[in-house]
């Protein structure tokens, strides 16, 4: 068996310890004679798995008691619909569009009410976070929406927007558990597991209780009503059981490493190795404004398409996989999520140095 360093943006690398544990428990989970995949979601065994996952997540993120944690399906993309369906009371919401995911959410919200783009960085291919200190927030806005970490473009909100008292909603798919976050500043947080937390198919929603409504319009699908999911402990129907089980293991892995402060330190160290090299390189350069750089997704280019392609190909041959950038940015992107070991980033930079020496005159 040989494992590569996998820089995929998602589904992405998982901690090897977690995969091994899952492997050991695959056929017989803790003496019950079956896999978690084969188990009734109504069994006590599974109830313990989901309860423990939730408790560990609450501890890691320091989630206040007046927030519900929901494990749901449908990906980030379905939350783009669920958020306006559940939160638009006045029928107005403000969107800060800092990338493709925020844009998709903004476009989707227009189906359900008046979604207003109050700021964007599209003029420069989303390579920065706009100033959000004094935006024209609508008086009737039910919420202000951001995508916290822009997976494709490699930017992150280091400072939260001034929402002028309105509820803040954030998609945290690609920075979930990468560093501490003050949950109390948000009305709702959501994120898909497949970037930083577990396998595809699980979506975690953290929602303040006063935003759970039982006066939703008839047409809102039952499955998409946060209140229904909350009242049923995420088990209105069969939840993504196996995915939740793996997420739970990742939460334990993070706790074992010292929690989110420790993850932040690790992630800062890893990112610095790559950014420092990019800043000194004659061949490669980062595509993002320095102060808005993400710790998780690092896009870079050589400025020459053919050379970029050559780099991606040769990197793959050297065991460094999935470095091709998103089709809208081109070049390369290294996603260095929680589970990417420091050695992986060191290996990548060593390879970049070698490539630079071989390809500059
Ligand atoms: C990947 C991603 C999504 C989309 O997730 P799906 O599960 O594919 O729907 C949404 N938002 C962000 C920030 C992402 O990185």
Short mmCIF file of C-alpha atoms and ligand atoms in Angstrom, two decimals:
data_model
loop_
_atom_site.label_atom_id
_atom_site.label_comp_id
_atom_site.label_asym_id
_atom_site.label_seq_id
_atom_site.Cartn_x
_atom_site.Cartn_y
_atom_site.Cartn_z
CA UNK A 1 0.00 0.00 0.00
CA UNK A 2 1.27 3.43 -0.78
CA UNK A 3 -0.61 6.61 -0.07
CA UNK A 4 -0.05 9.85 -1.95
CA UNK A 5 -0.16 13.39 -0.64
CA UNK A 6 -3.63 14.41 -1.74
CA UNK A 7 -4.17 18.15 -2.23
CA UNK A 8 -7.75 17.77 -3.47
CA UNK A 9 -10.20 20.57 -2.64
CA UNK A 10 -12.91 18.05 -1.82
CA UNK A 11 -13.65 15.27 -1.22
CA UNK A 12 -10.30 15.56 0.43
CA UNK A 13 -7.65 13.93 2.57
CA UNK A 14 -8.77 12.34 5.86
CA UNK A 15 -6.53 11.51 8.83
CA UNK A 16 -4.90 8.13 8.30
CA UNK A 17 -5.57 7.21 11.94
CA UNK A 18 -9.30 7.67 11.33
CA UNK A 19 -9.28 5.54 8.20
CA UNK A 20 -7.39 2.77 9.98
CA UNK A 21 -9.79 2.78 12.91
CA UNK A 22 -12.73 2.61 10.53
CA UNK A 23 -11.03 -0.27 8.77
CA UNK A 24 -10.60 -2.16 12.03
CA UNK A 25 -14.24 -1.64 12.91
CA UNK A 26 -15.56 -2.31 9.41
CA UNK A 27 -16.88 -5.84 9.85
CA UNK A 28 -17.70 -5.82 13.53
CA UNK A 29 -18.32 -2.51 15.28
CA UNK A 30 -17.48 -2.92 18.96
CA UNK A 31 -18.64 -6.51 19.19
CA UNK A 32 -22.10 -5.98 17.73
CA UNK A 33 -21.34 -8.25 14.80
CA UNK A 34 -22.08 -5.76 12.04
CA UNK A 35 -20.70 -2.69 10.33
CA UNK A 36 -21.98 0.79 11.17
CA UNK A 37 -23.15 0.79 7.55
CA UNK A 38 -25.52 -2.07 8.28
CA UNK A 39 -26.93 -0.81 11.52
CA UNK A 40 -30.44 0.58 12.11
CA UNK A 41 -30.35 4.30 12.67
CA UNK A 42 -32.94 3.67 15.40
CA UNK A 43 -30.57 1.37 17.32
CA UNK A 44 -29.06 2.44 20.63
CA UNK A 45 -25.64 1.75 19.11
CA UNK A 46 -26.18 4.38 16.41
CA UNK A 47 -27.87 6.81 18.79
CA UNK A 48 -24.67 6.71 20.86
CA UNK A 49 -22.58 7.43 17.74
CA UNK A 50 -24.58 10.51 16.72
CA UNK A 51 -24.89 11.80 20.30
CA UNK A 52 -21.17 11.49 20.86
CA UNK A 53 -20.39 13.17 17.54
CA UNK A 54 -22.62 16.09 18.47
CA UNK A 55 -21.20 16.36 21.99
CA UNK A 56 -17.62 16.37 20.67
CA UNK A 57 -18.44 18.98 18.03
CA UNK A 58 -20.09 21.17 20.66
CA UNK A 59 -17.03 20.89 22.85
CA UNK A 60 -14.59 21.60 20.00
CA UNK A 61 -16.45 24.67 18.74
CA UNK A 62 -17.70 25.76 22.13
CA UNK A 63 -21.25 25.88 20.72
CA UNK A 64 -23.61 27.73 23.09
CA UNK A 65 -26.63 25.83 24.50
CA UNK A 66 -29.11 27.95 22.55
CA UNK A 67 -27.86 26.53 19.24
CA UNK A 68 -28.97 23.27 17.61
CA UNK A 69 -26.60 21.02 15.70
CA UNK A 70 -28.15 19.24 12.71
CA UNK A 71 -26.67 16.48 10.57
CA UNK A 72 -28.41 16.64 7.21
CA UNK A 73 -27.93 15.70 3.54
CA UNK A 74 -27.99 17.40 0.18
CA UNK A 75 -24.60 19.09 0.30
CA UNK A 76 -23.74 22.74 0.60
CA UNK A 77 -25.77 23.29 -2.53
CA UNK A 78 -29.06 22.33 -0.86
CA UNK A 79 -28.33 24.71 2.00
CA UNK A 80 -28.25 27.48 -0.60
CA UNK A 81 -32.02 26.82 -0.85
CA UNK A 82 -32.72 25.82 2.75
CA UNK A 83 -31.28 29.05 4.18
CA UNK A 84 -33.61 31.45 2.33
CA UNK A 85 -36.58 29.07 2.66
CA UNK A 86 -36.20 29.03 6.43
CA UNK A 87 -34.85 32.46 7.24
CA UNK A 88 -36.59 34.81 4.83
CA UNK A 89 -39.45 36.24 6.84
CA UNK A 90 -39.52 39.69 5.29
CA UNK A 91 -38.40 38.13 2.05
CA UNK A 92 -35.14 40.11 1.86
CA UNK A 93 -31.54 39.02 2.33
CA UNK A 94 -28.15 40.62 1.67
CA UNK A 95 -25.38 38.61 0.02
CA UNK A 96 -21.65 39.31 -0.04
CA UNK A 97 -20.40 37.61 -3.16
CA UNK A 98 -16.75 36.61 -2.80
CA UNK A 99 -16.64 33.57 -5.07
CA UNK A 100 -18.55 30.93 -6.95
CA UNK A 101 -20.11 29.33 -3.89
CA UNK A 102 -21.41 32.64 -2.56
CA UNK A 103 -22.65 33.51 -6.02
CA UNK A 104 -24.53 30.24 -6.35
CA UNK A 105 -26.13 30.84 -2.95
CA UNK A 106 -27.08 34.38 -4.02
CA UNK A 107 -28.61 33.21 -7.29
CA UNK A 108 -30.54 30.43 -5.54
CA UNK A 109 -31.91 32.82 -2.90
CA UNK A 110 -33.51 34.91 -5.66
CA UNK A 111 -35.99 32.09 -6.17
CA UNK A 112 -37.45 32.69 -2.73
CA UNK A 113 -37.33 36.42 -2.23
CA UNK A 114 -35.33 39.53 -2.82
CA UNK A 115 -31.64 38.70 -2.59
CA UNK A 116 -29.39 41.75 -2.80
CA UNK A 117 -25.71 41.66 -3.71
CA UNK A 118 -24.31 44.26 -1.32
CA UNK A 119 -20.61 43.66 -2.06
CA UNK A 120 -18.50 41.60 -4.41
CA UNK A 121 -14.92 41.03 -5.49
CA UNK A 122 -15.82 39.69 -8.91
CA UNK A 123 -14.06 42.62 -10.62
CA UNK A 124 -10.70 41.00 -9.82
CA UNK A 125 -11.59 37.31 -10.17
CA UNK A 126 -12.49 37.12 -6.46
CA UNK A 127 -8.86 37.52 -5.45
CA UNK A 128 -9.67 39.62 -2.38
CA UNK A 129 -12.29 40.18 0.33
CA UNK A 130 -14.12 43.51 -0.10
CA UNK A 131 -14.30 46.06 2.70
CA UNK A 132 -17.37 45.07 4.71
CA UNK A 133 -17.19 47.65 7.48
CA UNK A 134 -20.00 49.88 6.24
CA UNK A 135 -22.20 48.14 3.69
CA UNK A 136 -25.67 49.24 2.56
CA UNK A 137 -27.48 46.64 4.69
CA UNK A 138 -31.18 46.57 3.90
CA UNK A 139 -33.37 47.60 6.80
CA UNK A 140 -35.65 44.66 6.11
CA UNK A 141 -32.88 42.13 5.57
CA UNK A 142 -33.59 38.85 7.35
CA UNK A 143 -29.90 38.00 7.25
CA UNK A 144 -26.52 38.83 5.76
CA UNK A 145 -24.81 35.95 3.99
CA UNK A 146 -21.12 35.18 3.53
CA UNK A 147 -18.99 32.30 2.35
CA UNK A 148 -16.29 32.40 5.02
CA UNK A 149 -13.50 30.60 3.17
CA UNK A 150 -13.56 30.69 -0.60
CA UNK A 151 -12.43 27.23 -1.60
CA UNK A 152 -11.85 28.02 -5.26
CA UNK A 153 -10.15 31.40 -4.94
CA UNK A 154 -8.25 30.90 -1.69
CA UNK A 155 -9.52 33.90 0.26
CA UNK A 156 -10.94 34.02 3.78
CA UNK A 157 -12.78 36.58 5.91
CA UNK A 158 -10.26 37.40 8.65
CA UNK A 159 -12.75 39.92 9.95
CA UNK A 160 -16.51 39.42 9.95
CA UNK A 161 -18.67 41.95 8.12
CA UNK A 162 -20.48 44.64 10.04
CA UNK A 163 -24.08 43.45 9.64
CA UNK A 164 -25.52 46.42 11.52
CA UNK A 165 -27.38 44.13 13.85
CA UNK A 166 -28.70 41.71 11.23
CA UNK A 167 -28.29 37.95 11.56
CA UNK A 168 -25.08 36.65 10.03
CA UNK A 169 -25.20 33.39 8.06
CA UNK A 170 -21.99 31.70 6.91
CA UNK A 171 -21.03 28.80 4.69
CA UNK A 172 -17.96 27.39 6.46
CA UNK A 173 -17.59 24.25 4.32
CA UNK A 174 -13.89 24.62 3.63
CA UNK A 175 -12.72 26.05 6.96
CA UNK A 176 -14.84 23.98 9.36
CA UNK A 177 -12.77 23.16 12.46
CA UNK A 178 -9.61 24.67 10.97
CA UNK A 179 -9.39 27.26 13.74
CA UNK A 180 -11.54 28.57 16.62
CA UNK A 181 -14.69 30.45 15.66
CA UNK A 182 -17.06 32.46 17.85
CA UNK A 183 -20.36 30.73 17.09
CA UNK A 184 -22.33 33.35 19.02
CA UNK A 185 -21.58 35.91 16.30
CA UNK A 186 -23.65 33.90 13.81
CA UNK A 187 -27.30 33.00 13.48
CA UNK A 188 -26.52 30.04 11.31
CA UNK A 189 -23.40 28.20 10.19
CA UNK A 190 -23.33 25.35 7.74
CA UNK A 191 -20.76 23.26 5.99
CA UNK A 192 -20.26 20.08 4.06
CA UNK A 193 -18.13 17.39 5.60
CA UNK A 194 -16.12 16.50 2.53
CA UNK A 195 -13.60 19.33 2.82
CA UNK A 196 -12.31 19.20 6.36
CA UNK A 197 -14.43 16.86 8.43
CA UNK A 198 -15.39 13.59 6.80
CA UNK A 199 -16.83 11.93 3.71
CA UNK A 200 -19.24 13.54 1.26
CA UNK A 201 -22.92 13.19 2.11
CA UNK A 202 -22.99 14.87 5.51
CA UNK A 203 -23.85 18.50 6.00
CA UNK A 204 -23.69 20.11 9.41
CA UNK A 205 -25.97 23.01 10.29
CA UNK A 206 -25.51 24.99 13.50
CA UNK A 207 -28.52 27.21 14.08
CA UNK A 208 -29.59 29.56 16.85
CA UNK A 209 -32.86 28.35 18.33
CA UNK A 210 -34.83 31.54 17.79
CA UNK A 211 -34.37 31.08 14.04
CA UNK A 212 -36.23 27.75 14.07
CA UNK A 213 -39.72 28.48 12.78
CA UNK A 214 -42.93 26.50 12.82
CA UNK A 215 -44.77 29.12 10.76
CA UNK A 216 -43.04 28.28 7.48
CA UNK A 217 -45.06 28.37 4.27
CA UNK A 218 -46.72 25.06 3.35
CA UNK A 219 -44.58 24.59 0.29
CA UNK A 220 -41.25 24.35 2.13
CA UNK A 221 -40.30 20.66 1.89
CA UNK A 222 -40.55 18.95 5.28
CA UNK A 223 -36.98 17.65 4.96
CA UNK A 224 -35.69 21.20 4.52
CA UNK A 225 -37.39 22.65 7.58
CA UNK A 226 -34.70 23.16 10.19
CA UNK A 227 -37.32 22.95 12.95
CA UNK A 228 -38.37 19.48 11.81
CA UNK A 229 -34.76 18.31 11.68
CA UNK A 230 -34.10 19.81 15.12
CA UNK A 231 -37.24 18.33 16.70
CA UNK A 232 -36.29 14.90 15.37
CA UNK A 233 -32.63 14.94 16.40
CA UNK A 234 -31.56 14.89 12.72
CA UNK A 235 -33.53 11.65 12.32
CA UNK A 236 -36.76 12.68 10.66
CA UNK A 237 -35.64 10.14 8.09
CA UNK A 238 -32.53 7.97 7.78
CA UNK A 239 -29.52 10.22 8.31
CA UNK A 240 -26.16 9.68 6.54
CA UNK A 241 -25.17 7.19 9.25
CA UNK A 242 -21.76 6.07 8.12
CA UNK A 243 -20.66 9.58 7.27
CA UNK A 244 -21.70 10.83 10.70
CA UNK A 245 -19.70 8.00 12.27
CA UNK A 246 -16.55 9.04 10.36
CA UNK A 247 -17.12 12.71 11.26
CA UNK A 248 -17.30 11.64 14.89
CA UNK A 249 -13.92 9.96 14.58
CA UNK A 250 -12.42 13.08 13.02
CA UNK A 251 -13.79 15.15 15.94
CA UNK A 252 -12.02 12.79 18.36
CA UNK A 253 -8.83 13.03 16.31
CA UNK A 254 -8.92 16.83 16.55
CA UNK A 255 -9.63 16.68 20.28
CA UNK A 256 -6.67 14.35 20.67
CA UNK A 257 -4.41 16.89 18.97
CA UNK A 258 -5.51 19.64 21.34
CA UNK A 259 -8.65 21.11 19.77
CA UNK A 260 -9.08 24.10 17.51
CA UNK A 261 -6.31 26.29 18.96
CA UNK A 262 -3.88 23.48 18.16
CA UNK A 263 -5.38 23.01 14.68
CA UNK A 264 -4.96 26.71 14.01
CA UNK A 265 -1.31 26.59 15.00
CA UNK A 266 -0.68 23.53 12.83
CA UNK A 267 -2.53 25.08 9.90
CA UNK A 268 -0.67 28.38 10.21
CA UNK A 269 2.65 26.56 10.23
CA UNK A 270 1.75 24.55 7.16
CA UNK A 271 0.39 27.52 5.22
CA UNK A 272 3.44 29.64 6.09
CA UNK A 273 5.77 27.06 4.55
CA UNK A 274 3.92 27.36 1.25
CA UNK A 275 3.23 31.11 1.27
CA UNK A 276 6.80 31.98 2.28
CA UNK A 277 8.07 29.99 -0.64
CA UNK A 278 5.55 31.57 -3.03
CA UNK A 279 6.65 35.05 -1.91
CA UNK A 280 10.30 34.29 -2.63
CA UNK A 281 9.85 32.23 -5.80
CA UNK A 282 10.94 33.49 -9.22
CA UNK A 283 8.61 31.13 -11.02
CA UNK A 284 5.48 30.67 -8.89
CA UNK A 285 3.22 33.29 -7.50
CA UNK A 286 0.12 33.32 -5.32
CA UNK A 287 -3.05 34.76 -6.86
CA UNK A 288 -4.63 36.26 -3.74
CA UNK A 289 -4.19 39.60 -1.96
CA UNK A 290 -1.87 38.82 0.93
CA UNK A 291 -4.07 39.97 3.78
CA UNK A 292 -6.96 37.82 2.60
CA UNK A 293 -5.09 34.55 2.18
CA UNK A 294 -6.77 31.33 3.24
CA UNK A 295 -5.07 28.80 5.49
CA UNK A 296 -6.86 25.99 3.68
CA UNK A 297 -6.76 26.59 -0.08
CA UNK A 298 -3.69 28.03 -1.76
CA UNK A 299 -3.98 28.89 -5.47
CA UNK A 300 -0.81 29.72 -7.41
CA UNK A 301 0.36 30.07 -11.01
CA UNK A 302 3.52 30.23 -13.06
CA UNK A 303 1.94 32.61 -15.56
CA UNK A 304 2.41 30.11 -18.37
CA UNK A 305 -0.40 27.61 -19.02
CA UNK A 306 1.80 24.95 -20.54
CA UNK A 307 4.23 25.16 -17.66
CA UNK A 308 1.34 24.89 -15.19
CA UNK A 309 0.17 21.72 -16.91
CA UNK A 310 3.69 20.32 -16.88
CA UNK A 311 3.94 21.06 -13.17
CA UNK A 312 0.66 19.30 -12.36
CA UNK A 313 1.71 16.26 -14.38
CA UNK A 314 5.18 15.97 -12.89
CA UNK A 315 3.91 16.59 -9.37
CA UNK A 316 1.49 13.70 -9.78
CA UNK A 317 4.35 11.47 -10.85
CA UNK A 318 6.13 12.51 -7.65
CA UNK A 319 3.16 11.46 -5.48
CA UNK A 320 1.65 14.94 -5.07
CA UNK A 321 -1.88 14.65 -6.37
CA UNK A 322 -4.82 16.87 -7.30
CA UNK A 323 -2.89 20.12 -7.65
CA UNK A 324 -4.72 21.34 -10.73
CA UNK A 325 -6.45 24.66 -10.08
CA UNK A 326 -10.17 25.22 -10.52
CA UNK A 327 -11.11 25.69 -14.16
CA UNK A 328 -12.13 29.30 -13.55
CA UNK A 329 -8.75 30.31 -12.09
CA UNK A 330 -6.39 27.98 -13.93
CA UNK A 331 -2.93 27.22 -12.61
CA UNK A 332 -2.62 25.23 -9.42
CA UNK A 333 -4.33 24.97 -6.08
CA UNK A 334 -3.02 23.16 -3.04
CA UNK A 335 -5.72 22.41 -0.50
CA UNK A 336 -3.99 21.86 2.80
CA UNK A 337 -6.84 20.92 5.11
CA UNK A 338 -6.50 19.76 8.71
CA UNK A 339 -5.59 16.21 7.69
CA UNK A 340 -2.77 17.20 5.33
CA UNK A 341 0.41 16.45 7.28
CA UNK A 342 3.15 19.06 7.48
CA UNK A 343 5.46 16.66 5.62
CA UNK A 344 3.08 16.85 2.66
CA UNK A 345 3.53 20.62 2.42
CA UNK A 346 7.30 20.32 2.88
CA UNK A 347 7.41 17.73 0.08
CA UNK A 348 5.33 20.02 -2.15
CA UNK A 349 7.66 22.99 -1.60
CA UNK A 350 10.74 20.82 -2.21
CA UNK A 351 9.18 19.69 -5.45
CA UNK A 352 8.34 23.28 -6.45
CA UNK A 353 11.94 24.33 -5.81
CA UNK A 354 13.25 21.52 -7.96
CA UNK A 355 10.75 22.34 -10.71
CA UNK A 356 11.71 26.00 -10.56
CA UNK A 357 15.41 25.20 -10.91
CA UNK A 358 14.73 22.94 -13.88
CA UNK A 359 12.40 25.36 -15.63
CA UNK A 360 13.97 28.79 -15.29
CA UNK A 361 16.87 29.96 -17.37
C1 LIG B 1 -17.60 22.49 -1.81
C2 LIG B 1 -18.32 23.66 -1.35
C3 LIG B 1 -19.72 23.79 -1.48
C4 LIG B 1 -20.57 22.80 -2.22
O1 LIG B 1 -20.73 21.62 -1.56
P1 LIG B 1 -21.56 20.43 -2.19
O2 LIG B 1 -21.57 19.46 -1.06
O3 LIG B 1 -20.85 19.93 -3.40
O4 LIG B 1 -22.92 20.93 -2.50
C5 LIG B 1 -20.32 24.92 -0.96
N1 LIG B 1 -19.62 25.86 -0.34
C6 LIG B 1 -18.28 25.78 -0.21
C7 LIG B 1 -17.54 26.87 0.47
C8 LIG B 1 -17.59 24.68 -0.71
O5 LIG B 1 -16.26 24.61 -0.57
#
